[in-house]
JSON list of C-alpha atoms in Angstrom, two decimals:
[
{"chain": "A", "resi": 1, "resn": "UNK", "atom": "CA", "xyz": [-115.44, 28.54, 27.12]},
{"chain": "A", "resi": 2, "resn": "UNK", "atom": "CA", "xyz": [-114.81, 30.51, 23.97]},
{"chain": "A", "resi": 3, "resn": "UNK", "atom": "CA", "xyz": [-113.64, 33.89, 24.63]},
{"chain": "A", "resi": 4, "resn": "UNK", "atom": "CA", "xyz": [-116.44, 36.72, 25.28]},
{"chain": "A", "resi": 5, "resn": "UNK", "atom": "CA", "xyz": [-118.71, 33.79, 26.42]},
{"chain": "A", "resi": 6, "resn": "UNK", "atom": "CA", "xyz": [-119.80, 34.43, 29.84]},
{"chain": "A", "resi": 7, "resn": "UNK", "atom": "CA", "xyz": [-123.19, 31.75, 30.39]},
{"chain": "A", "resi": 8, "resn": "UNK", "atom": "CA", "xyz": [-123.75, 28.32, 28.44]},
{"chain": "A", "resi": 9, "resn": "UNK", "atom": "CA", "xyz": [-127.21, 26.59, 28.97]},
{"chain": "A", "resi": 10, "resn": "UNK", "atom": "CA", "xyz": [-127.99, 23.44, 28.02]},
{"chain": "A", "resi": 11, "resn": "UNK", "atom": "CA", "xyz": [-131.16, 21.21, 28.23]},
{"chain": "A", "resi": 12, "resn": "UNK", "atom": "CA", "xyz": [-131.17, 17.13, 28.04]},
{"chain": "A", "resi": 13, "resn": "UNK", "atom": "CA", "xyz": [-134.33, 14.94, 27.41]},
{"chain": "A", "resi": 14, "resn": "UNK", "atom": "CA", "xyz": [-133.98, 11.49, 29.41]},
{"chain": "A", "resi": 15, "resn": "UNK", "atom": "CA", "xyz": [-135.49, 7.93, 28.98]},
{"chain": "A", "resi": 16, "resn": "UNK", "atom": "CA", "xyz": [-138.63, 7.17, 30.28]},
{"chain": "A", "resi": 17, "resn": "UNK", "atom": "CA", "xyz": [-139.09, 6.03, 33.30]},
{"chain": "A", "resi": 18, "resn": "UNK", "atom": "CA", "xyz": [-141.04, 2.89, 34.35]},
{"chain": "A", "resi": 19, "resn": "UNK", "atom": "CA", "xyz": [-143.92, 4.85, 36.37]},
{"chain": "A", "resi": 20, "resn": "UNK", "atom": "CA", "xyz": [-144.03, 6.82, 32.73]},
{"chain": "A", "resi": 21, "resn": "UNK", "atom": "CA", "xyz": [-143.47, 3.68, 30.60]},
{"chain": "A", "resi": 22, "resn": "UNK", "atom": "CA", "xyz": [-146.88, 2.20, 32.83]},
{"chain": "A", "resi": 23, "resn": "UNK", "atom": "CA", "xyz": [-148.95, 5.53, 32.57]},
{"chain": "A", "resi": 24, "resn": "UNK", "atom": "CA", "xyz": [-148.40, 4.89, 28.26]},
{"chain": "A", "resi": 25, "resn": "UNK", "atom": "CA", "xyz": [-147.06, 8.76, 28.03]},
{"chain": "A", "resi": 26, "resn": "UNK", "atom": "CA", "xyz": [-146.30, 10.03, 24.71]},
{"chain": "A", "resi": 27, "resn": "UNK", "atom": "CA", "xyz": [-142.82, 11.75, 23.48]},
{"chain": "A", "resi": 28, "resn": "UNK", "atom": "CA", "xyz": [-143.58, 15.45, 23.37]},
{"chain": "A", "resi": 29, "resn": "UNK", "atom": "CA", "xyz": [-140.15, 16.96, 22.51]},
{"chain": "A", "resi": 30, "resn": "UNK", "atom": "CA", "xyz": [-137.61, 16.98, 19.92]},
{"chain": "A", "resi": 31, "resn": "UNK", "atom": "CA", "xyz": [-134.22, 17.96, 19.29]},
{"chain": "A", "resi": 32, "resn": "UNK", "atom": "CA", "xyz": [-132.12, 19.16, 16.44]},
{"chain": "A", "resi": 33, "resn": "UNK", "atom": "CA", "xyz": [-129.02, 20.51, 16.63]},
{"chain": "A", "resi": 34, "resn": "UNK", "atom": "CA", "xyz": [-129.29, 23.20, 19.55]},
{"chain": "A", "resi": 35, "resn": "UNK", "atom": "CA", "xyz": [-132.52, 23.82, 18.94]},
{"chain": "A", "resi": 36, "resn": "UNK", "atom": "CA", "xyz": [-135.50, 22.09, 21.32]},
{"chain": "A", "resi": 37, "resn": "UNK", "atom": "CA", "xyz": [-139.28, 21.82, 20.03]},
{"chain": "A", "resi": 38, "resn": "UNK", "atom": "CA", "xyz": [-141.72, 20.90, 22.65]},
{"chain": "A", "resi": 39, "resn": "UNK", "atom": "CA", "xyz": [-145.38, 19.80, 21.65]},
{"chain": "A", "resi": 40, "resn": "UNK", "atom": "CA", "xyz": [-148.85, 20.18, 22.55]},
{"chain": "A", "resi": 41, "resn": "UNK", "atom": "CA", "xyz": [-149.95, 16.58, 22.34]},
{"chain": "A", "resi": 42, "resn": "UNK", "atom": "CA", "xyz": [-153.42, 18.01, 22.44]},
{"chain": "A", "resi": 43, "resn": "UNK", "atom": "CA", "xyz": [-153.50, 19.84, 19.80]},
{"chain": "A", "resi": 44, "resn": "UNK", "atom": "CA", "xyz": [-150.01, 18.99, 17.94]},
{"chain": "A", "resi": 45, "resn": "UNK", "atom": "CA", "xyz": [-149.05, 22.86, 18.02]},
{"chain": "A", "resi": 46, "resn": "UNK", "atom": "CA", "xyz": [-145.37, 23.37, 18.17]},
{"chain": "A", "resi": 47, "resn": "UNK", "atom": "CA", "xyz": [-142.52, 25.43, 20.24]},
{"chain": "A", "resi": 48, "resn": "UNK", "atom": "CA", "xyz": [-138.86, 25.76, 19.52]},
{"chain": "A", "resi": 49, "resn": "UNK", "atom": "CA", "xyz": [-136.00, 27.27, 21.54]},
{"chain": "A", "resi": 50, "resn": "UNK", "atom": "CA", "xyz": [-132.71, 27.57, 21.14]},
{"chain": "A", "resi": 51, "resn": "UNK", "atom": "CA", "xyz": [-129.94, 26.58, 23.37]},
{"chain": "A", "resi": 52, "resn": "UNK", "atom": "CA", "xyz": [-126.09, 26.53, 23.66]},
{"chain": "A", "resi": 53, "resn": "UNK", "atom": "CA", "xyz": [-126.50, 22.64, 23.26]},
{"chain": "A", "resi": 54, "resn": "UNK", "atom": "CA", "xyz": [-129.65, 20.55, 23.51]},
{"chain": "A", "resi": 55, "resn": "UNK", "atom": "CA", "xyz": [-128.80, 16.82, 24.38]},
{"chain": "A", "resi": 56, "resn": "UNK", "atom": "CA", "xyz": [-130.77, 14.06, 22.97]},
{"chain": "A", "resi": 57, "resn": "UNK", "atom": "CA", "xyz": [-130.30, 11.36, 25.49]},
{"chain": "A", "resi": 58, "resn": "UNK", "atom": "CA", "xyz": [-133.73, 9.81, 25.39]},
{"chain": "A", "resi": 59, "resn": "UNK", "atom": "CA", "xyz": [-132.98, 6.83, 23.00]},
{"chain": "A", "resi": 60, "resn": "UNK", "atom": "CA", "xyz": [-130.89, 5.77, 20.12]},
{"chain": "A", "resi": 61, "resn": "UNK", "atom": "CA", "xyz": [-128.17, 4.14, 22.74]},
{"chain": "A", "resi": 62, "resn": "UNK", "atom": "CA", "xyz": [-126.38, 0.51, 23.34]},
{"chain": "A", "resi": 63, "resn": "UNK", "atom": "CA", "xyz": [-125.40, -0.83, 26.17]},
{"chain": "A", "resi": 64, "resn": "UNK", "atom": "CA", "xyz": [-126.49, -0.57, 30.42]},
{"chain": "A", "resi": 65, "resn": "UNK", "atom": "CA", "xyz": [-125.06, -3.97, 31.95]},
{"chain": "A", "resi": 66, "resn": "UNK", "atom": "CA", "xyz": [-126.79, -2.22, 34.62]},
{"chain": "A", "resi": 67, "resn": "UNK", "atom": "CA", "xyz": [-130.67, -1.33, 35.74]},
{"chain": "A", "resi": 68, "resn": "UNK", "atom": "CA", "xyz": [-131.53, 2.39, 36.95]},
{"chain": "A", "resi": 69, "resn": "UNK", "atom": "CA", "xyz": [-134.86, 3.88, 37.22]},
{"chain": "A", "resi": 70, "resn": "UNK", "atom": "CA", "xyz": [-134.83, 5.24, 34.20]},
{"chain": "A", "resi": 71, "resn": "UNK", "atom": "CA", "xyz": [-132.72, 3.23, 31.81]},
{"chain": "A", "resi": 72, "resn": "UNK", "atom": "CA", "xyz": [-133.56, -0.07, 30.25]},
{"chain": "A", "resi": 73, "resn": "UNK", "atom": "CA", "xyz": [-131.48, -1.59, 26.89]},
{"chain": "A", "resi": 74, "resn": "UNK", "atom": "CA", "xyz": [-132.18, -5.21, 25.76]},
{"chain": "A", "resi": 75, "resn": "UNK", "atom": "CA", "xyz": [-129.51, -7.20, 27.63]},
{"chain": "A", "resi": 76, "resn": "UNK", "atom": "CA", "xyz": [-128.28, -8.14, 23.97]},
{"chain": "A", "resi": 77, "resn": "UNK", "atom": "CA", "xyz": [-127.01, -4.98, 23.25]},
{"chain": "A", "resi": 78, "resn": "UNK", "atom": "CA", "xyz": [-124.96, -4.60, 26.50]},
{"chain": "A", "resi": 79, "resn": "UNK", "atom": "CA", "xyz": [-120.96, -3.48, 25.95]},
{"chain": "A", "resi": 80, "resn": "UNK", "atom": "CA", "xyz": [-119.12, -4.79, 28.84]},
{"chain": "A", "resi": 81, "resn": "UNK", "atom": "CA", "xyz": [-118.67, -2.13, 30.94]},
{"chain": "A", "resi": 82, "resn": "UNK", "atom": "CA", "xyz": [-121.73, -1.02, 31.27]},
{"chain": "A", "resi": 83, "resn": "UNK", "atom": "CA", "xyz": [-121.32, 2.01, 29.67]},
{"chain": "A", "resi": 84, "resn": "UNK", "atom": "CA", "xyz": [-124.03, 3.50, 27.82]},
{"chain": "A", "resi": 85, "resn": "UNK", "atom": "CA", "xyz": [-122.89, 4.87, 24.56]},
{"chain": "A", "resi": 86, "resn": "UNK", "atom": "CA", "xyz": [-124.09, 6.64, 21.39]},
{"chain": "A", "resi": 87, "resn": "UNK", "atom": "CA", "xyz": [-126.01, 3.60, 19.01]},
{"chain": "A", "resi": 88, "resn": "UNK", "atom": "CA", "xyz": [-125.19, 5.39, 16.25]},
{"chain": "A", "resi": 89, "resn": "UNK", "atom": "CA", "xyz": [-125.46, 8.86, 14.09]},
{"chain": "A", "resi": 90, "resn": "UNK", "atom": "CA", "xyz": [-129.20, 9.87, 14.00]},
{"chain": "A", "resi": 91, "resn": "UNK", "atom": "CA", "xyz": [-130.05, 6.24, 15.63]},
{"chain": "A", "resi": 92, "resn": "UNK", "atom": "CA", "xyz": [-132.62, 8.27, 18.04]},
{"chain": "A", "resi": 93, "resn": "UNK", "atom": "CA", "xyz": [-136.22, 9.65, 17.10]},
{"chain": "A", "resi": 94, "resn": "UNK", "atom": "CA", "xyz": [-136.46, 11.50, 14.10]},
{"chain": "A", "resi": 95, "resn": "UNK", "atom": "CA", "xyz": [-132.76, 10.99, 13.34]},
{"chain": "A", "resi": 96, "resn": "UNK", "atom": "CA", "xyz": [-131.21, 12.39, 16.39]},
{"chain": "A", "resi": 97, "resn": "UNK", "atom": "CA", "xyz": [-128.25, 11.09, 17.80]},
{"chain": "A", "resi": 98, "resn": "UNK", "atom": "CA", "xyz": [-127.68, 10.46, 21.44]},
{"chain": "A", "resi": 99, "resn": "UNK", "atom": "CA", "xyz": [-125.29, 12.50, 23.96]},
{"chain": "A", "resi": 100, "resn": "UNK", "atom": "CA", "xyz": [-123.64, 10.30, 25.86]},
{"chain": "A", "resi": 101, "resn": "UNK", "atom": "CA", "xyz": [-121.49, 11.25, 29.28]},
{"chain": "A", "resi": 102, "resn": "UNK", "atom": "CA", "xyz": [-118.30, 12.07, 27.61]},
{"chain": "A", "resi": 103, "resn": "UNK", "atom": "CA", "xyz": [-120.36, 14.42, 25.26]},
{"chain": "A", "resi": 104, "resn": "UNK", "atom": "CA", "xyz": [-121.90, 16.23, 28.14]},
{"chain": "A", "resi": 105, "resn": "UNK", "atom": "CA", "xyz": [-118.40, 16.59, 29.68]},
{"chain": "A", "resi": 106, "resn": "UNK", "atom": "CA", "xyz": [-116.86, 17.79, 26.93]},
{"chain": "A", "resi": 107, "resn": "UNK", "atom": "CA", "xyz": [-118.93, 20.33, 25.99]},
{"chain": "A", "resi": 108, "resn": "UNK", "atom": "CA", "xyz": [-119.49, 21.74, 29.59]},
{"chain": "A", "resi": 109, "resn": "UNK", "atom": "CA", "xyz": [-117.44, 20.34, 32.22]},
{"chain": "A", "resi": 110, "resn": "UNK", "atom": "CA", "xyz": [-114.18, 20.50, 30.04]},
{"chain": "A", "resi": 111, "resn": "UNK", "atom": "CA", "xyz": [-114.88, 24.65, 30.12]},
{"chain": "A", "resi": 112, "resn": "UNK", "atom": "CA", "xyz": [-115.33, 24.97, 33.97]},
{"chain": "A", "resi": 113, "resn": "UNK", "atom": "CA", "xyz": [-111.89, 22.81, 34.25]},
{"chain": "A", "resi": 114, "resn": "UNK", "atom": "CA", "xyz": [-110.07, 24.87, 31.52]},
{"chain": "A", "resi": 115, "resn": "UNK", "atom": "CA", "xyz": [-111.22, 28.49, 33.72]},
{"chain": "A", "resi": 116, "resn": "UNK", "atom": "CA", "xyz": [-110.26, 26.54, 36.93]},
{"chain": "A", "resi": 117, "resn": "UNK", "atom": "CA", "xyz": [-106.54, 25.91, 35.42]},
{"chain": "A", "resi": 118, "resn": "UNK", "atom": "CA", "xyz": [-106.98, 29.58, 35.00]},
{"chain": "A", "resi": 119, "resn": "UNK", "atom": "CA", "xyz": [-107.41, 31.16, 38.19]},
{"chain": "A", "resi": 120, "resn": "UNK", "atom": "CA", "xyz": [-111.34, 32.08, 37.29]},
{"chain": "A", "resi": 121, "resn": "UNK", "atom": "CA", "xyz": [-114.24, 31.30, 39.23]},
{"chain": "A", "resi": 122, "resn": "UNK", "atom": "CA", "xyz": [-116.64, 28.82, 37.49]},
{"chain": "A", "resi": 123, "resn": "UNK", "atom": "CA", "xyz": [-119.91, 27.56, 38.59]},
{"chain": "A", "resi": 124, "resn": "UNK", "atom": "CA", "xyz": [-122.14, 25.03, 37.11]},
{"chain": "A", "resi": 125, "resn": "UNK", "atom": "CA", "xyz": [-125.82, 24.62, 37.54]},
{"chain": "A", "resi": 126, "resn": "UNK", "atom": "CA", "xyz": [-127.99, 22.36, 37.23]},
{"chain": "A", "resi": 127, "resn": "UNK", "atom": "CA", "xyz": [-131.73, 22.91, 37.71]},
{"chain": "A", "resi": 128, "resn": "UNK", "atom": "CA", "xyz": [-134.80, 20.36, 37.45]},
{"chain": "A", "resi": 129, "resn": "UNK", "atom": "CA", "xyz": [-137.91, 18.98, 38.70]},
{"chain": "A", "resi": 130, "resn": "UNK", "atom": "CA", "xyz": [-137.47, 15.90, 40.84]},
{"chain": "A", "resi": 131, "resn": "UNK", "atom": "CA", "xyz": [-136.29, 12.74, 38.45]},
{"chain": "A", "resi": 132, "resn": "UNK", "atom": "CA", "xyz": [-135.35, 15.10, 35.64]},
{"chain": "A", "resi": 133, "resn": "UNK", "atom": "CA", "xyz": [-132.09, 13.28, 35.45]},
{"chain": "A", "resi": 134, "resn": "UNK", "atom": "CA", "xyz": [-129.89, 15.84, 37.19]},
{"chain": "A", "resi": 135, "resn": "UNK", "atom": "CA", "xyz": [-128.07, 13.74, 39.41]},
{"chain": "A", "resi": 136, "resn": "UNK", "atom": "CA", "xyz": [-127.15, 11.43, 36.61]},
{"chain": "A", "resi": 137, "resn": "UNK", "atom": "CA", "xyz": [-125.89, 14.14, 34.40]},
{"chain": "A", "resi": 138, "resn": "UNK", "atom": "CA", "xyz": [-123.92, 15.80, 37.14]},
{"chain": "A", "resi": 139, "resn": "UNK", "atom": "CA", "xyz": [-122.82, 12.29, 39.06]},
{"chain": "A", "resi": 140, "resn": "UNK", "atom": "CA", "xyz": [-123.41, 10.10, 37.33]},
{"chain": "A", "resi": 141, "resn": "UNK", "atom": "CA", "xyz": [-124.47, 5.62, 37.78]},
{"chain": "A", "resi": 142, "resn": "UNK", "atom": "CA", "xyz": [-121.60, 3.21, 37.60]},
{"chain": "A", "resi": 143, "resn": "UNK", "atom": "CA", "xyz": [-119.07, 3.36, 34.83]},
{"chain": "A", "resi": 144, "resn": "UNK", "atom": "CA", "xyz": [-121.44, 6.11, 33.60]},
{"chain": "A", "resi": 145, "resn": "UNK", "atom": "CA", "xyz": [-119.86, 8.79, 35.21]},
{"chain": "A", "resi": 146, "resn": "UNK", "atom": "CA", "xyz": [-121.22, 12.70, 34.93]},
{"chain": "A", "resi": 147, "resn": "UNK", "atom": "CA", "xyz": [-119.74, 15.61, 35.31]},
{"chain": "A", "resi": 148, "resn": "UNK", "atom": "CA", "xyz": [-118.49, 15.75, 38.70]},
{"chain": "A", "resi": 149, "resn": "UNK", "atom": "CA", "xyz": [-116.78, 12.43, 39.17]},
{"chain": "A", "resi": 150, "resn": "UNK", "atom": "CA", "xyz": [-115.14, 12.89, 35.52]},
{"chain": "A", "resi": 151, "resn": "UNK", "atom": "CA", "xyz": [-113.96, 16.61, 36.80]},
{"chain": "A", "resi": 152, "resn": "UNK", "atom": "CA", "xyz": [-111.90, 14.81, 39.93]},
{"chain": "A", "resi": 153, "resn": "UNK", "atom": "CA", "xyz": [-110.00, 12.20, 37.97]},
{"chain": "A", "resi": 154, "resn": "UNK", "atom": "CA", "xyz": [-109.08, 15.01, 34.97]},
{"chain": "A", "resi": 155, "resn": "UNK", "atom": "CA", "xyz": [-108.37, 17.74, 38.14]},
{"chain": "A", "resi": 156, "resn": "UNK", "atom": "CA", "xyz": [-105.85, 14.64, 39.53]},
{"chain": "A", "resi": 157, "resn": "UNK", "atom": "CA", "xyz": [-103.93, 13.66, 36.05]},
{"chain": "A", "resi": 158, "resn": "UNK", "atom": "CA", "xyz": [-103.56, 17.20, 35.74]},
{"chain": "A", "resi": 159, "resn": "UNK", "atom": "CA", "xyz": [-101.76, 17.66, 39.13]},
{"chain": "A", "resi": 160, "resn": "UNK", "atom": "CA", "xyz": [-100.16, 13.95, 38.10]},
{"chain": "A", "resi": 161, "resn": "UNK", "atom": "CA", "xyz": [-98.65, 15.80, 34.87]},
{"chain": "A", "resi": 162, "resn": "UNK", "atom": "CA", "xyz": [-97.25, 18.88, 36.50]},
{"chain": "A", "resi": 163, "resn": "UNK", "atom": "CA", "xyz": [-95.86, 17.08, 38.98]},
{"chain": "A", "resi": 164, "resn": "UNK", "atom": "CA", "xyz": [-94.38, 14.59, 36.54]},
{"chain": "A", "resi": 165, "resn": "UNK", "atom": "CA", "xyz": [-93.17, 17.76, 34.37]},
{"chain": "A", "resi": 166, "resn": "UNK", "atom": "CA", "xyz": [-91.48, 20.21, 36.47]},
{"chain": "A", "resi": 167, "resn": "UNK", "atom": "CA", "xyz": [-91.79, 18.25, 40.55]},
{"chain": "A", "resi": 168, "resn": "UNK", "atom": "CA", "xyz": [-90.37, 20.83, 42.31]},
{"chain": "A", "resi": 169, "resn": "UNK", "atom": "CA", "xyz": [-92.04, 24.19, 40.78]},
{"chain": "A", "resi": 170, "resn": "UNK", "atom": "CA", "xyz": [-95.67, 23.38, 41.46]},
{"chain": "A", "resi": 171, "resn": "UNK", "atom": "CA", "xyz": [-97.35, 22.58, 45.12]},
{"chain": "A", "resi": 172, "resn": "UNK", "atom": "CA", "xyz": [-101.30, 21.45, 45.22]},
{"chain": "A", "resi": 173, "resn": "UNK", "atom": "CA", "xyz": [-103.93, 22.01, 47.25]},
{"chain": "A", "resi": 174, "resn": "UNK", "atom": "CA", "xyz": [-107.64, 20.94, 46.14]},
{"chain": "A", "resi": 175, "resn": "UNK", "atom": "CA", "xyz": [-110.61, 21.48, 48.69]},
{"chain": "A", "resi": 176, "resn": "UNK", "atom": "CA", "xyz": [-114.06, 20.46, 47.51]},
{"chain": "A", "resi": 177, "resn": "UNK", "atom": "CA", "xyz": [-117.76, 21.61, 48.63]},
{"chain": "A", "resi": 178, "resn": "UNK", "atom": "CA", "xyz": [-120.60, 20.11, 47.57]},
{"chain": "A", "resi": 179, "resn": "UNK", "atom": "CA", "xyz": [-124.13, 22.05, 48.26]},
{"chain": "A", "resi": 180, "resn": "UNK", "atom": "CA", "xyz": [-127.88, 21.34, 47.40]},
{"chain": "A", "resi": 181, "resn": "UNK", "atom": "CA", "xyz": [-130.33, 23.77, 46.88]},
{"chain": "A", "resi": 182, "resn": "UNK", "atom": "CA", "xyz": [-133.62, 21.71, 47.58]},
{"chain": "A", "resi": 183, "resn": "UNK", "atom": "CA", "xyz": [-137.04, 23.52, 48.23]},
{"chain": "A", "resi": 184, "resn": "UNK", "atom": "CA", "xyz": [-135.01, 26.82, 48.83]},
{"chain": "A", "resi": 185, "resn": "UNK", "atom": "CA", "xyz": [-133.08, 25.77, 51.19]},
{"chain": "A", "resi": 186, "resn": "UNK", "atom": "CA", "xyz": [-129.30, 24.97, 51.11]},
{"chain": "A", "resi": 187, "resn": "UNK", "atom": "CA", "xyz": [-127.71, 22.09, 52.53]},
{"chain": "A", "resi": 188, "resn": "UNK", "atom": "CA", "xyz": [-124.03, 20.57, 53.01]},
{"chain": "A", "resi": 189, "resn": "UNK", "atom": "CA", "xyz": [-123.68, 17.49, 51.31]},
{"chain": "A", "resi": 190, "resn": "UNK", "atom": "CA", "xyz": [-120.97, 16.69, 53.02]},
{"chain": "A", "resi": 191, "resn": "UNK", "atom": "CA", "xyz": [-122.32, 17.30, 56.65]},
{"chain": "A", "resi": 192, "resn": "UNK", "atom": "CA", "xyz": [-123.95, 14.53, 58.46]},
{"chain": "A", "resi": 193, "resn": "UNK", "atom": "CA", "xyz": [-126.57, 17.64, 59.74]},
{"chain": "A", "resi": 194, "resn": "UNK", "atom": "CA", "xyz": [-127.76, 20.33, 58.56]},
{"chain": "A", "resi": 195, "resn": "UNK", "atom": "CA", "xyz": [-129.20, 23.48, 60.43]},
{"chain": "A", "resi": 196, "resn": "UNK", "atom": "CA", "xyz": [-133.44, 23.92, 60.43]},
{"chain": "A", "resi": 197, "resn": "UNK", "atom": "CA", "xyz": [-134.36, 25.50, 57.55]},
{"chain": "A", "resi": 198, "resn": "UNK", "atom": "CA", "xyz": [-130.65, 25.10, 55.93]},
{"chain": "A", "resi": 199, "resn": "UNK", "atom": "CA", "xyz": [-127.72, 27.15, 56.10]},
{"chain": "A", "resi": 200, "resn": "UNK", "atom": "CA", "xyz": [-127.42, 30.99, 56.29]},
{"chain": "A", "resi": 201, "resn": "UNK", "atom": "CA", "xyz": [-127.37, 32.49, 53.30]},
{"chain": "A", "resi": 202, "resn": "UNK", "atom": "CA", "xyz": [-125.69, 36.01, 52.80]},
{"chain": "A", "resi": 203, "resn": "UNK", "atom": "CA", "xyz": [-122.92, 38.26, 51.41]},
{"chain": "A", "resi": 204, "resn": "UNK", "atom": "CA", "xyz": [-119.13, 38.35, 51.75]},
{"chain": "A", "resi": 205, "resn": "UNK", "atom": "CA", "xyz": [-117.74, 41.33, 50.86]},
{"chain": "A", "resi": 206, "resn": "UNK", "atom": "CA", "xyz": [-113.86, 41.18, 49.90]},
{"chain": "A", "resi": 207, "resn": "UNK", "atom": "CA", "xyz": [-111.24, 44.40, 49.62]},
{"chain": "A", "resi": 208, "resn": "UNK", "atom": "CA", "xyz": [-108.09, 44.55, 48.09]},
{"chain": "A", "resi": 209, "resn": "UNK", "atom": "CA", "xyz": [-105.56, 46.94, 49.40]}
]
């Protein structure tokens, strides 16, 4: 993050999805630039806010070799590898232009990474109704990685550079924890159980002598 920046938020509109598609629901938001407008389809009255970055990932895209839930592109337009990449500048509704992965990463994972190299704590959140599109943001479908899986490989090349650069001055260690927050309760993603009613939340206090 830039220096005296302490918080980022960002929002991202997805596709819709098929239950959506079938129920004929109408595009209520729009994005340009950082700035989000929501509206009242009733009445066609209008809200804006302003973000740190609001991602227009809802359409103006090529290529998913793959199905998900929420994602369909006319096999025709398919690159390859799946990957599901900008169509074009302004190819979206009302001329905005799709975030892909990368762009996401970039613009928020790259900062948590860059503090990490730094010996700072970084944390980052996301928060959503159920099929918002978090987990494909933060993880990710296929070649589409998100956030996470794109962290690990650019955590590894970095140890794979240091190593590479000065092998005998540097020694790794990398631990990983992954929790959930999910109807207020917290849960180990990595633990085959969980405790009733989740873990234990509380406070650790730490002194330095």
């Amino acid at each position: 993050m830039a220096d005296g920046e302490s918080v980022r938020v960002a929002v991202r509109v997805r596709p819709f999805n098929q239950r959506e598609k079938d129920r004929d629901s109408k595009l209520c938001v729009r994005m340009l630039g950082p700035t989000t407008t929501v509206i009242n389809p009733e009445d066609g009255k209008d809200k804006s806010f302003t973000f740190d970055f609001s991602y227009w990932s809802h359409d103006g895209y090529d290529n998913c070799a793959v199905s998900v839930s929420w994602i369909e592109i006319p096999r025709e337009r398919m690159r390859p590898d799946g990957y599901n990449e900008c169509g074009g500048e302004g190819m979206g509704t009302d001329g905005a232009t799709y975030a892909d992965q990368k762009k996401v990463f970039d613009d928020l994972g790259q900062g948590v990474l860059n503090n990490a190299y730094e010996g700072y704590n970084s944390c980052l959140f996301a928060y959503g109704q159920t099929g918002a599109g978090k987990s494909y943001s933060m993880v990710g479908y296929g070649v589409n990685k998100g956030i996470v899986p794109i962290s690990c490989d650019e955590i590894f090349k970095r140890i794979e550079e240091q190593k590479a650069s000065s092998p005998d001055k540097y020694q790794f260690q990398v631990t990983i924890q992954m929790l959930e927050i999910y109807n207020e309760q917290v849960r180990d993603l990595f633990s085959k159980t969980n405790p009733s009613g989740g873990l234990k939340v509380g406070s650790h206090l730490f002194f330095m002598l």
